[in-house]
Short mmCIF file of C-alpha atoms in Angstrom, two decimals:
data_model
loop_
_atom_site.label_atom_id
_atom_site.label_comp_id
_atom_site.label_asym_id
_atom_site.label_seq_id
_atom_site.Cartn_x
_atom_site.Cartn_y
_atom_site.Cartn_z
CA MET F 1 -246.08 72.29 -96.18
CA THR F 2 -248.92 74.43 -94.82
CA ARG F 3 -250.27 74.88 -98.35
CA SER F 4 -250.24 71.09 -98.91
CA ILE F 5 -252.09 70.40 -95.65
CA LEU F 6 -254.66 73.08 -96.45
CA SER F 7 -255.15 71.73 -99.97
CA GLY F 8 -255.68 68.23 -98.61
CA LEU F 9 -258.19 69.46 -96.06
CA LEU F 10 -260.11 71.44 -98.68
CA GLY F 11 -260.11 68.41 -100.95
CA LEU F 12 -261.59 66.25 -98.16
CA LEU F 13 -264.23 68.87 -97.41
CA SER F 14 -265.09 69.08 -101.11
CA VAL F 15 -265.65 65.31 -101.28
CA VAL F 16 -267.92 65.45 -98.22
CA ALA F 17 -269.82 68.43 -99.63
CA MET F 18 -270.28 66.80 -103.03
CA ALA F 19 -271.54 63.60 -101.44
CA SER F 20 -274.32 65.54 -99.73
CA LEU F 21 -275.45 67.37 -102.87
CA PRO F 22 -278.56 66.29 -104.79
CA SER F 23 -278.39 64.82 -108.27
CA ALA F 24 -278.97 66.95 -111.37
CA CYS F 25 -282.59 65.83 -111.70
CA GLU F 26 -283.59 67.48 -108.42
CA SER F 27 -284.97 71.00 -108.66
CA GLY F 28 -284.86 71.85 -104.95
CA GLY F 29 -283.37 75.28 -104.43
CA VAL F 30 -284.33 76.62 -107.86
CA GLY F 31 -284.88 80.35 -107.47
CA ASP F 32 -282.65 80.70 -104.39
CA PRO F 33 -280.32 83.71 -104.67
CA CYS F 34 -276.67 83.06 -105.47
CA LEU F 35 -273.53 85.14 -105.85
CA PRO F 36 -271.44 84.34 -108.95
CA GLU F 37 -267.77 83.53 -108.33
CA GLU F 38 -266.66 86.24 -110.76
CA GLU F 39 -267.62 88.85 -108.17
CA TYR F 40 -264.70 87.82 -105.96
CA ASP F 41 -262.34 89.17 -108.63
CA PRO F 42 -261.43 92.81 -107.79
CA GLN F 43 -260.87 93.47 -111.51
CA PHE F 44 -264.30 92.20 -112.61
CA ALA F 45 -266.36 95.07 -114.04
CA GLY F 46 -269.64 93.17 -113.94
CA PHE F 47 -271.87 91.15 -116.24
CA LYS F 48 -273.35 92.39 -119.50
CA VAL F 49 -277.08 92.22 -120.03
CA THR F 50 -276.52 90.90 -123.56
CA GLU F 51 -274.81 87.76 -122.22
CA GLU F 52 -275.61 84.80 -120.00
CA ASN F 53 -273.36 82.97 -117.57
CA ILE F 54 -273.82 79.45 -116.24
CA GLU F 55 -271.76 78.59 -113.17
CA SER F 56 -272.02 74.81 -113.01
CA ARG F 57 -270.17 74.09 -109.77
CA SER F 58 -271.71 76.51 -107.33
CA PHE F 59 -271.72 75.24 -103.75
CA GLN F 60 -274.28 77.94 -102.91
CA CYS F 61 -276.94 76.04 -104.87
CA GLN F 62 -278.44 72.64 -104.16
CA THR F 63 -278.56 72.15 -107.93
CA ARG F 64 -274.91 73.30 -108.32
CA ILE F 65 -276.07 75.78 -111.02
CA CYS F 66 -275.88 79.53 -110.44
CA LEU F 67 -277.53 81.09 -113.49
CA VAL F 68 -276.89 84.66 -114.64
CA ASN F 69 -279.71 85.18 -117.13
CA HIS F 70 -278.83 88.40 -118.99
CA PHE F 71 -278.03 90.61 -116.02
CA GLN F 72 -276.06 93.86 -115.85
CA GLY F 73 -273.45 94.80 -113.25
CA ARG F 74 -272.63 93.07 -109.99
CA VAL F 75 -275.14 91.36 -107.70
CA SER F 76 -273.20 92.64 -104.69
CA CYS F 77 -273.19 96.26 -105.93
CA PRO F 78 -276.65 97.44 -107.04
CA LEU F 79 -275.70 101.03 -107.93
CA GLY F 80 -272.35 100.35 -109.57
CA GLN F 81 -269.46 102.81 -109.31
CA GLU F 82 -266.82 104.79 -111.13
CA ALA F 83 -263.39 103.16 -111.00
CA PRO F 84 -261.47 104.17 -107.86
CA LYS F 85 -258.05 105.72 -108.34
CA GLY F 86 -254.96 103.55 -108.17
CA CYS F 87 -252.03 104.74 -106.07
CA ASN F 88 -248.38 104.11 -105.26
CA PRO F 89 -247.78 102.90 -101.67
CA ASP F 90 -244.19 104.17 -101.84
CA GLY F 91 -245.41 107.73 -102.24
CA ASP F 92 -248.19 109.36 -104.22
CA ALA F 93 -248.77 113.07 -104.69
CA ASN F 94 -252.53 112.51 -105.04
CA CYS F 95 -253.07 110.07 -102.18
CA SER F 96 -251.65 109.97 -98.66
CA GLN F 97 -249.68 106.91 -97.60
CA GLN F 98 -252.37 106.18 -95.01
CA ASP F 99 -255.13 106.18 -97.65
CA CYS F 100 -253.16 104.14 -100.22
CA GLN F 101 -254.04 100.58 -99.22
CA GLU F 102 -253.71 97.11 -100.67
CA SER F 103 -257.00 96.00 -102.19
CA GLY F 104 -256.29 92.79 -104.07
CA THR F 105 -253.77 90.23 -105.26
CA TYR F 106 -253.27 88.62 -108.65
CA ALA F 107 -251.76 85.16 -108.13
CA PRO F 108 -253.66 82.51 -110.12
CA ASP F 109 -252.65 78.87 -109.73
CA CYS F 110 -250.23 77.44 -112.27
CA ASP F 111 -248.23 74.33 -113.11
CA PRO F 112 -244.46 74.80 -112.60
CA ALA F 113 -243.85 72.11 -115.22
CA ASP F 114 -245.79 74.05 -117.85
CA PRO F 115 -243.97 77.21 -119.03
CA ASN F 116 -247.18 78.47 -120.66
CA SER F 117 -249.48 78.11 -117.65
CA CYS F 118 -249.19 81.82 -116.77
CA VAL F 119 -250.67 84.43 -119.09
CA ARG F 120 -248.51 86.99 -117.29
CA GLY F 121 -245.32 86.59 -115.29
CA THR F 122 -243.76 83.26 -114.39
CA CYS F 123 -244.92 80.30 -112.32
CA ASN F 124 -243.58 80.30 -108.77
CA ALA F 125 -242.24 76.75 -108.33
CA GLU F 126 -242.66 76.69 -104.54
CA GLY F 127 -246.16 78.11 -104.35
CA SER F 128 -247.49 77.05 -107.79
CA PHE F 129 -248.90 80.51 -108.50
CA CYS F 130 -248.21 83.09 -111.19
CA GLY F 131 -245.70 85.57 -109.79
CA CYS F 132 -244.05 88.70 -111.11
CA GLU F 133 -240.65 90.25 -111.56
CA THR F 134 -241.84 93.75 -112.47
CA ALA F 135 -245.14 95.64 -112.64
CA ALA F 136 -245.26 94.77 -116.35
CA ASP F 137 -246.16 91.20 -115.31
CA CYS F 138 -249.32 92.42 -113.54
CA PRO F 139 -252.83 92.66 -115.07
CA GLY F 140 -252.86 96.46 -114.98
CA SER F 141 -250.46 99.38 -115.02
CA ALA F 142 -248.78 101.09 -112.07
CA GLU F 143 -251.03 104.06 -112.80
CA ASP F 144 -254.01 101.77 -112.17
CA GLY F 145 -252.49 100.77 -108.82
CA TRP F 146 -250.77 97.49 -109.74
CA HIS F 147 -247.31 96.92 -108.27
CA CYS F 148 -245.01 93.92 -107.97
CA ARG F 149 -244.26 93.28 -104.30
CA GLU F 150 -242.02 90.39 -103.22
CA GLY F 151 -242.80 88.49 -106.40
CA VAL F 152 -246.58 88.95 -106.19
CA CYS F 153 -248.81 91.37 -108.12
CA LYS F 154 -250.72 93.54 -105.67
CA LEU F 155 -253.36 96.18 -106.28
CA PHE F 156 -253.30 99.44 -104.31
CA LEU F 157 -256.25 101.84 -104.36
CA CYS F 158 -256.70 105.24 -102.80
CA ARG F 159 -259.35 105.01 -100.09
CA ALA F 160 -259.63 108.73 -99.46
CA GLY F 161 -263.33 109.46 -99.14
CA PHE F 162 -264.22 105.76 -98.72
CA THR F 163 -267.56 105.57 -96.88
CA GLY F 164 -268.15 101.82 -96.92
CA CYS F 165 -269.38 99.08 -99.23
CA GLN F 166 -272.70 98.73 -100.99
CA ASP F 167 -275.01 96.04 -99.66
CA PRO F 168 -277.57 94.36 -101.97
CA THR F 169 -279.99 94.02 -99.05
CA LYS F 170 -280.02 97.79 -98.46
CA SER F 171 -282.01 100.51 -100.21
CA ALA F 172 -280.62 102.76 -102.94
CA ALA F 173 -280.55 105.65 -100.47
CA GLU F 174 -278.47 103.61 -98.02
CA ASN F 175 -276.03 102.53 -100.77
CA GLU F 176 -275.66 105.99 -102.28
CA GLY F 177 -272.02 107.14 -102.35
CA LYS F 178 -270.64 103.77 -101.29
CA SER F 179 -268.18 101.57 -103.16
CA CYS F 180 -268.40 98.22 -104.88
CA CYS F 181 -266.37 95.80 -102.78
CA VAL F 182 -265.15 92.23 -103.07
CA PRO F 183 -267.90 90.27 -101.23
CA GLY F 184 -267.16 89.63 -97.58
CA THR F 185 -264.43 92.28 -97.45
CA GLU F 186 -264.03 96.04 -97.43
CA ASN F 187 -261.66 95.89 -100.40
CA PRO F 188 -262.98 98.14 -103.19
CA VAL F 189 -263.41 96.75 -106.69
CA ALA F 190 -260.85 98.30 -109.04
CA ALA F 191 -263.08 98.50 -112.12
CA PRO F 192 -265.92 100.80 -113.20
CA VAL F 193 -269.24 98.98 -112.67
CA CYS F 194 -272.64 99.62 -114.27
CA GLY F 195 -275.67 100.02 -112.07
CA GLN F 196 -278.21 97.21 -112.26
CA CYS F 197 -281.17 97.34 -114.63
CA ALA F 198 -284.47 98.83 -113.47
CA ALA F 199 -286.01 97.32 -110.36
CA ASN F 200 -289.25 96.66 -112.26
CA SER F 201 -287.49 94.90 -115.14
CA ASP F 202 -286.77 91.19 -115.50
CA ARG F 203 -283.05 91.93 -115.70
CA ASN F 204 -282.25 93.01 -112.14
CA ALA F 205 -280.47 90.66 -109.72
CA GLU F 206 -283.64 89.32 -108.10
CA GLN F 207 -285.16 88.34 -111.44
CA ALA F 208 -282.06 87.31 -113.38
CA VAL F 209 -279.51 85.74 -110.98
CA TYR F 210 -280.45 82.66 -108.97
CA CYS F 211 -279.98 78.93 -108.58
CA SER F 212 -281.37 76.95 -111.50
CA CYS F 213 -281.14 73.51 -113.08
CA ARG F 214 -280.77 72.10 -116.57
CA CYS F 215 -284.20 70.99 -117.77
CA GLY F 216 -283.48 70.02 -121.39
CA PRO F 217 -280.86 69.79 -124.14
CA ALA F 218 -280.14 72.52 -126.67
CA GLU F 219 -282.50 72.72 -129.63
CA GLY F 220 -281.60 70.02 -132.14
CA ASP F 221 -279.53 68.05 -129.61
CA GLU F 222 -280.21 64.84 -127.77
CA ASP F 223 -278.73 63.96 -124.40
CA PRO F 224 -280.53 60.77 -123.32
CA ASN F 225 -278.17 59.98 -120.45
CA PHE F 226 -278.52 63.32 -118.66
CA ASN F 227 -280.87 63.48 -115.67
CA PHE F 228 -282.82 66.63 -116.55
CA CYS F 229 -284.80 68.41 -113.85
CA GLU F 230 -288.43 69.46 -113.83
CA CYS F 231 -289.06 73.15 -113.23
CA PRO F 232 -291.01 74.02 -110.08
CA GLN F 233 -294.11 76.20 -110.06
CA GLY F 234 -293.41 79.76 -111.17
CA PHE F 235 -290.60 78.71 -113.51
CA GLU F 236 -290.49 77.69 -117.16
CA CYS F 237 -288.02 75.60 -119.14
CA ARG F 238 -286.36 77.76 -121.81
CA GLU F 239 -283.20 77.53 -123.90
CA ILE F 240 -280.50 79.75 -122.42
CA ARG F 241 -277.38 78.52 -124.19
CA PRO F 242 -277.55 76.99 -127.69
CA ASN F 243 -274.92 74.44 -128.64
CA ILE F 244 -272.67 76.15 -131.18
CA GLY F 245 -269.89 73.58 -130.95
CA PHE F 246 -267.68 75.38 -128.44
CA GLY F 247 -267.21 74.75 -124.73
CA ASP F 248 -268.86 72.10 -122.59
CA ALA F 249 -271.91 70.67 -124.37
CA LYS F 250 -273.18 69.38 -121.00
CA ILE F 251 -274.08 72.89 -119.86
CA THR F 252 -275.74 73.99 -123.09
CA GLY F 253 -279.49 73.84 -123.49
CA LYS F 254 -282.53 74.69 -121.43
CA TYR F 255 -282.74 75.92 -117.85
CA CYS F 256 -285.49 76.76 -115.42
CA ILE F 257 -286.05 80.52 -115.46
CA LYS F 258 -288.63 82.68 -113.73
CA GLN F 259 -291.92 82.73 -115.59
CA GLY F 260 -292.01 85.44 -118.25
CA SER F 261 -288.37 86.50 -117.82
CA MET F 262 -286.95 85.28 -121.14
CA PHE F 263 -284.46 87.82 -122.50
CA GLU F 264 -285.67 89.75 -125.55
CA ASN F 265 -283.22 92.61 -126.11
CA GLU F 266 -281.02 95.08 -124.25
CA GLN F 267 -283.80 97.69 -124.21
CA SER F 268 -285.55 95.57 -121.59
CA CYS F 269 -282.96 96.82 -119.06
CA GLY F 270 -284.94 100.04 -118.61
CA LYS F 271 -283.78 102.88 -116.37
CA VAL F 272 -280.46 101.97 -114.77
CA GLN F 273 -280.15 102.18 -111.00
CA GLY F 274 -277.05 104.22 -110.17
CA ARG F 275 -274.03 104.57 -112.46
CA TYR F 276 -274.68 104.74 -116.19
CA ASN F 277 -272.14 105.07 -118.99
CA SER F 278 -273.37 104.71 -122.56
CA GLU F 279 -270.11 103.06 -123.68
CA GLN F 280 -270.31 100.34 -121.04
CA CYS F 281 -273.91 100.04 -119.88
CA GLU F 282 -277.23 99.18 -121.51
CA GLY F 283 -280.53 100.80 -120.59
CA THR F 284 -281.15 104.49 -120.00
CA PRO F 285 -279.76 106.91 -117.39
#
């Protein structure tokens, strides 16, 4: 009952919020910083500089578009990190019970009427979320810290030596030795994360992740009914996602990007700030 009331309230708030948002042709807010939704996933290891990501329903942006234009790592964690150690809350020889703490939950929404709506586990009919019967239904192994507790997959990480979370508004010296955390919490991210590209490159968070708007269709396409925006001063209209016939064609095409920041190749990452691993990260150590 509580879940239904909350869902209804959120739905009402969403309608109100959407009514107050500008249309797609408006470019107000282009260049404002935004935090991609993926960063709220404790398993998310970060973006790859060879890829782009277009979040088309971001309530952080007046334009509803949070653009990740070939960026490496996590916006919320400038220096990256090695993966923290998973632990067993029922007893772990390498981590005290006090330090072994819950850090995340895996319970995506599902449809009880659809037996295939859960990639792992089964759909909980009462809560409409993907539950578990054993640790095998969870996204990682028990060694990684995943355990099935009361029908829900929960992640436990050892917080021994935890000194706090990195803050993107702080300096590298202030973030040194601190963990990547789920934004707004002190829950460490479970994955290894690359440090961001060089501060003087066009691929760091400030230059590559911000609110944008769709300013034109993909090359060779026509979309006469779409209200394209005009890029403000300091931005140029460039193709970010070509239409290759997969996904939503309405988010393919050209977007406003910072002048001179068009992605050329992974070498443009430069010297990585913080953690570097040649198998995972681009740039140089």
